[in-house]
CSV table of C-alpha atoms in Angstrom, one decimal:
chain,number,residue,atom,x,y,z
A,119,MET,CA,109.5,51.8,127.1
A,120,GLU,CA,111.6,54.6,128.2
A,121,TYR,CA,112.9,54.8,131.6
A,122,GLN,CA,110.3,57.4,133.3
A,123,SER,CA,111.5,56.3,137.7
A,124,TRP,CA,113.2,53.7,140.3
A,125,LYS,CA,109.4,52.0,139.8
A,126,ASP,CA,110.7,51.2,136.4
A,127,LEU,CA,113.1,49.6,136.8
A,128,LEU,CA,111.1,46.2,139.7
A,129,ASN,CA,108.8,46.2,136.8
A,130,PRO,CA,109.0,43.0,134.9
A,131,GLU,CA,107.5,44.6,132.3
A,132,PHE,CA,109.4,47.8,132.0
A,133,TYR,CA,112.7,45.3,130.8
A,134,ILE,CA,111.0,43.3,128.3
A,135,HIS,CA,110.4,46.4,126.6
A,136,LEU,CA,113.0,47.4,127.1
A,137,GLY,CA,115.2,45.2,125.9
A,138,GLY,CA,113.3,41.5,125.1
A,139,PHE,CA,115.6,37.8,125.0
A,140,TRP,CA,118.4,38.9,125.6
A,141,LEU,CA,117.3,41.9,129.0
A,142,ILE,CA,116.1,38.2,130.4
A,143,LEU,CA,118.7,35.7,130.0
A,144,PHE,CA,121.1,38.8,131.2
A,145,ILE,CA,119.0,39.8,133.9
A,146,ILE,CA,118.1,35.9,135.4
A,147,PHE,CA,122.2,35.0,134.6
A,148,ALA,CA,123.3,38.2,136.7
A,149,GLU,CA,120.6,36.6,139.8
A,150,THR,CA,123.8,34.2,140.3
A,151,GLY,CA,125.7,34.9,138.4
A,152,LEU,CA,127.2,38.4,138.9
A,153,PHE,CA,125.0,38.2,142.7
A,154,ILE,CA,123.4,41.7,141.7
A,155,GLY,CA,120.2,40.7,140.9
A,156,PHE,CA,118.4,39.8,144.5
A,157,PHE,CA,116.7,43.4,144.3
A,158,LEU,CA,115.7,42.2,140.4
A,159,PRO,CA,112.2,41.0,139.5
A,160,GLY,CA,113.0,37.9,139.3
A,161,ASP,CA,109.8,35.4,139.4
A,162,SER,CA,107.3,38.1,138.5
A,163,LEU,CA,109.6,38.7,135.1
A,164,LEU,CA,109.2,35.1,134.1
A,165,PHE,CA,105.6,35.3,135.3
A,166,ILE,CA,105.3,38.4,132.9
A,167,SER,CA,107.6,36.9,130.8
A,168,GLY,CA,105.3,33.7,129.7
A,169,ILE,CA,102.2,36.2,129.4
A,170,TYR,CA,104.7,37.3,126.0
A,171,ALA,CA,106.3,34.7,125.4
A,172,VAL,CA,105.3,34.3,121.5
A,173,LYS,CA,105.6,38.0,121.4
A,174,ILE,CA,109.4,38.2,122.6
A,175,ILE,CA,110.6,34.7,120.3
A,176,ASP,CA,108.9,35.9,117.2
A,177,ALA,CA,110.5,39.6,117.9
A,178,THR,CA,113.7,37.8,118.3
A,179,PHE,CA,113.9,35.0,115.9
A,180,GLY,CA,110.7,34.8,114.2
A,181,THR,CA,107.4,33.0,116.0
A,182,THR,CA,108.2,29.2,114.8
A,183,GLY,CA,104.0,29.0,114.3
A,184,SER,CA,103.1,27.4,118.1
A,185,ASP,CA,102.9,29.1,121.1
A,186,PHE,CA,103.6,25.8,122.8
A,187,LEU,CA,107.2,25.6,120.5
A,188,ASP,CA,107.7,29.4,121.2
A,189,THR,CA,106.9,29.8,125.0
A,190,THR,CA,109.8,26.0,125.6
A,191,ILE,CA,112.1,28.2,123.4
A,192,LEU,CA,111.8,30.9,125.6
A,193,ALA,CA,111.7,28.7,128.9
A,194,THR,CA,114.9,26.7,127.4
A,195,ALA,CA,116.7,29.8,127.8
A,196,VAL,CA,115.6,30.7,130.6
A,197,ALA,CA,117.1,27.9,132.4
A,198,ILE,CA,120.5,27.8,130.3
A,199,ALA,CA,120.9,31.1,131.9
A,200,ALA,CA,120.0,30.3,135.0
A,201,ILE,CA,122.3,26.8,135.2
A,202,ILE,CA,125.4,29.0,133.5
A,203,GLY,CA,124.5,31.6,136.0
A,204,ASN,CA,124.1,29.2,138.9
A,205,GLU,CA,127.5,27.7,137.8
A,206,ILE,CA,130.0,30.8,138.0
A,207,GLY,CA,128.2,31.7,141.2
A,208,TYR,CA,129.6,28.3,142.3
A,209,TRP,CA,132.9,28.4,141.4
A,210,PHE,CA,133.0,31.9,142.4
A,211,GLY,CA,132.1,30.7,146.0
A,212,TYR,CA,134.4,27.7,145.7
A,213,LYS,CA,137.9,29.4,144.5
A,214,SER,CA,137.3,33.0,147.3
A,215,GLY,CA,134.0,32.4,149.0
A,216,PRO,CA,135.3,32.4,152.5
A,217,LEU,CA,136.3,36.0,151.6
A,218,LEU,CA,133.1,37.1,151.1
A,219,TYR,CA,132.0,36.3,155.3
A,220,GLU,CA,135.2,39.2,155.1
A,221,ARG,CA,133.3,41.8,152.7
A,222,LYS,CA,132.3,44.9,154.1
A,223,ASP,CA,128.5,45.7,152.8
A,224,SER,CA,127.1,47.8,150.5
A,225,LEU,CA,124.5,49.3,148.2
A,226,LEU,CA,124.5,46.2,146.2
A,227,PHE,CA,125.9,42.9,148.5
A,228,LYS,CA,125.3,42.1,152.6
A,229,LYS,CA,126.9,40.3,154.5
A,230,LYS,CA,123.8,39.1,156.8
A,231,TYR,CA,121.8,37.5,153.0
A,232,LEU,CA,124.7,35.1,152.5
A,233,PHE,CA,124.5,34.4,156.6
A,234,LYS,CA,120.6,33.4,155.5
A,235,ALA,CA,122.2,31.7,152.5
A,236,HIS,CA,123.9,29.6,154.2
A,237,ASP,CA,121.3,28.7,157.1
A,238,PHE,CA,119.1,27.3,154.6
A,239,PHE,CA,121.3,25.6,152.8
A,240,GLU,CA,122.5,24.0,155.8
A,241,GLU,CA,118.4,23.2,156.8
A,242,HIS,CA,117.6,21.9,153.5
A,243,GLY,CA,121.1,20.6,152.6
A,244,SER,CA,121.6,19.4,149.2
A,245,VAL,CA,118.1,20.2,147.6
A,246,ALA,CA,118.1,23.8,148.8
A,247,VAL,CA,119.6,24.7,145.7
A,248,ILE,CA,116.5,23.4,144.1
A,249,LEU,CA,113.7,24.7,146.5
A,250,SER,CA,116.3,28.0,146.4
A,251,ARG,CA,115.3,29.0,142.4
A,252,PHE,CA,111.8,29.8,143.8
A,253,LEU,CA,112.6,32.5,147.2
A,254,PRO,CA,114.4,35.5,146.2
A,255,ILE,CA,117.8,36.5,147.9
A,256,VAL,CA,118.2,33.2,148.6
A,257,ARG,CA,118.8,32.2,145.0
A,258,THR,CA,120.8,35.1,144.8
A,259,PHE,CA,123.6,33.5,147.2
A,260,SER,CA,122.5,29.6,147.7
A,261,PRO,CA,125.2,28.6,144.4
A,262,ILE,CA,128.0,30.8,145.7
A,263,VAL,CA,127.4,28.9,149.7
A,264,ALA,CA,127.4,25.8,147.6
A,265,GLY,CA,130.3,26.6,146.6
A,266,ILE,CA,131.5,27.6,150.2
A,267,VAL,CA,130.7,24.5,151.5
A,268,LYS,CA,133.0,22.2,149.0
A,269,MET,CA,129.6,20.2,148.0
A,270,ASP,CA,130.1,17.5,145.6
A,271,LYS,CA,130.4,19.2,141.5
A,272,LYS,CA,128.7,16.6,139.6
A,273,LYS,CA,125.4,16.8,142.4
A,274,PHE,CA,125.6,19.8,142.7
A,275,LEU,CA,125.1,20.4,138.9
A,276,LEU,CA,122.3,17.3,138.4
A,277,TYR,CA,120.8,19.9,141.1
A,278,ASN,CA,121.5,23.3,139.3
A,279,VAL,CA,120.0,21.7,135.9
A,280,PHE,CA,116.7,20.7,138.1
A,281,GLY,CA,116.7,24.1,139.7
A,282,ALA,CA,116.7,25.3,136.7
A,283,VAL,CA,114.6,23.4,134.3
A,284,LEU,CA,111.5,23.2,137.2
A,285,TRP,CA,112.1,27.0,137.5
A,286,SER,CA,112.3,28.2,134.5
A,287,PHE,CA,109.1,25.7,132.6
A,288,THR,CA,106.7,26.6,136.0
A,289,MET,CA,107.4,29.8,135.8
A,290,ILE,CA,107.1,31.3,132.5
A,291,PHE,CA,104.3,28.2,131.6
A,292,ALA,CA,102.2,29.6,133.7
A,293,GLY,CA,102.3,32.9,132.8
A,294,HIS,CA,101.4,31.7,129.4
A,295,TYR,CA,98.5,29.3,129.9
A,296,LEU,CA,97.2,31.1,133.1
A,297,ASP,CA,97.1,34.2,130.3
A,298,LYS,CA,95.4,32.0,128.1
A,299,LEU,CA,92.8,30.3,130.4
A,300,PHE,CA,91.7,33.7,132.0
A,301,MET,CA,91.2,35.2,129.0
A,302,ASP,CA,88.6,32.1,127.2
A,303,GLN,CA,87.2,30.6,130.6
A,304,PHE,CA,86.3,34.3,131.6
A,305,GLY,CA,87.8,37.2,129.4
A,306,ILE,CA,89.7,38.5,131.9
A,307,ASP,CA,93.6,39.8,130.4
A,308,LEU,CA,95.8,38.7,132.6
A,309,LYS,CA,98.6,41.4,130.5
A,310,LYS,CA,95.9,44.7,132.2
A,311,LYS,CA,96.0,43.3,135.5
A,312,LEU,CA,100.4,43.1,135.2
A,313,GLU,CA,100.6,45.6,139.2
A,314,LEU,CA,98.8,43.2,140.5
A,315,ILE,CA,100.5,40.0,139.1
A,316,VAL,CA,103.4,41.4,140.6
A,317,LEU,CA,102.3,42.0,144.3
A,318,VAL,CA,100.7,38.4,144.3
A,319,ILE,CA,103.9,37.1,143.0
A,320,VAL,CA,105.6,39.4,144.6
A,321,LEU,CA,104.4,38.6,148.5
A,322,VAL,CA,103.8,34.4,147.9
A,323,THR,CA,107.5,33.9,146.7
A,324,THR,CA,108.8,36.9,150.2
A,325,LEU,CA,106.1,35.5,152.7
A,326,PRO,CA,108.7,32.8,153.6
A,327,ILE,CA,112.2,35.4,153.4
A,328,ILE,CA,109.9,38.2,155.8
A,329,ILE,CA,109.2,35.4,158.9
A,330,LYS,CA,112.8,33.7,158.3
A,331,PHE,CA,114.6,37.5,158.7
A,332,PHE,CA,111.9,38.8,161.3
A,333,PHE,CA,110.9,35.6,163.3
A,334,THR,CA,113.1,33.9,164.1
A,335,LYS,CA,116.6,34.4,165.4
A,336,ASP,CA,119.5,33.9,163.9
A,337,LYS,CA,121.9,31.4,164.5
A,338,GLU,CA,125.2,32.7,165.9
A,339,ARG,CA,128.4,33.9,164.2
A,340,PRO,CA,131.3,33.9,165.4
A,341,THR,CA,132.9,37.3,165.7
A,342,GLN,CA,136.6,38.1,165.0
A,343,GLU,CA,139.4,39.6,167.1
């Protein structure tokens, strides 16, 4: 699949066909490890990767002959990439996070997202590390905030692993087996409904963010002289 327009950058199928297994892992890692992934299609990428799981694994390593094992290999690899990304985000926040509050906004960095992640972390405590996995934007900055507030490293690792496994296995297995279910029971090929699927996933996952951004008052921030 060739790049045609900027819209392709929001299309999970584009990344799957362009770079397959390794590009998927890089994108998941980049969401938190490189702090630039808040605009990338994380949840929908995993769901649609689940639909193509067998093809992805077959093209990369060769299929095991089992849908379940192929899907498990993909979900496990994604979880590992997500764990590593979060650990790097935590380390960065732990070492130099406070400097981010003084950094100017840029195309790839928005300070308001950092504040939102901080508020989310304060509201939900340690469980925010798990919950943030399912929330675009917040999951990018949550590990940085955990580092900034000096969350216990072992506790963070525990929640990080649990959240990454829960997120990757839930999204990827849902994509794989819902595709089979709809095909077997209703004769509907979800591969032909990808645009609608992406739209639904984006709406479901971003609705809490939209509500929090536009319908809740921001906390007062201390101003610097």
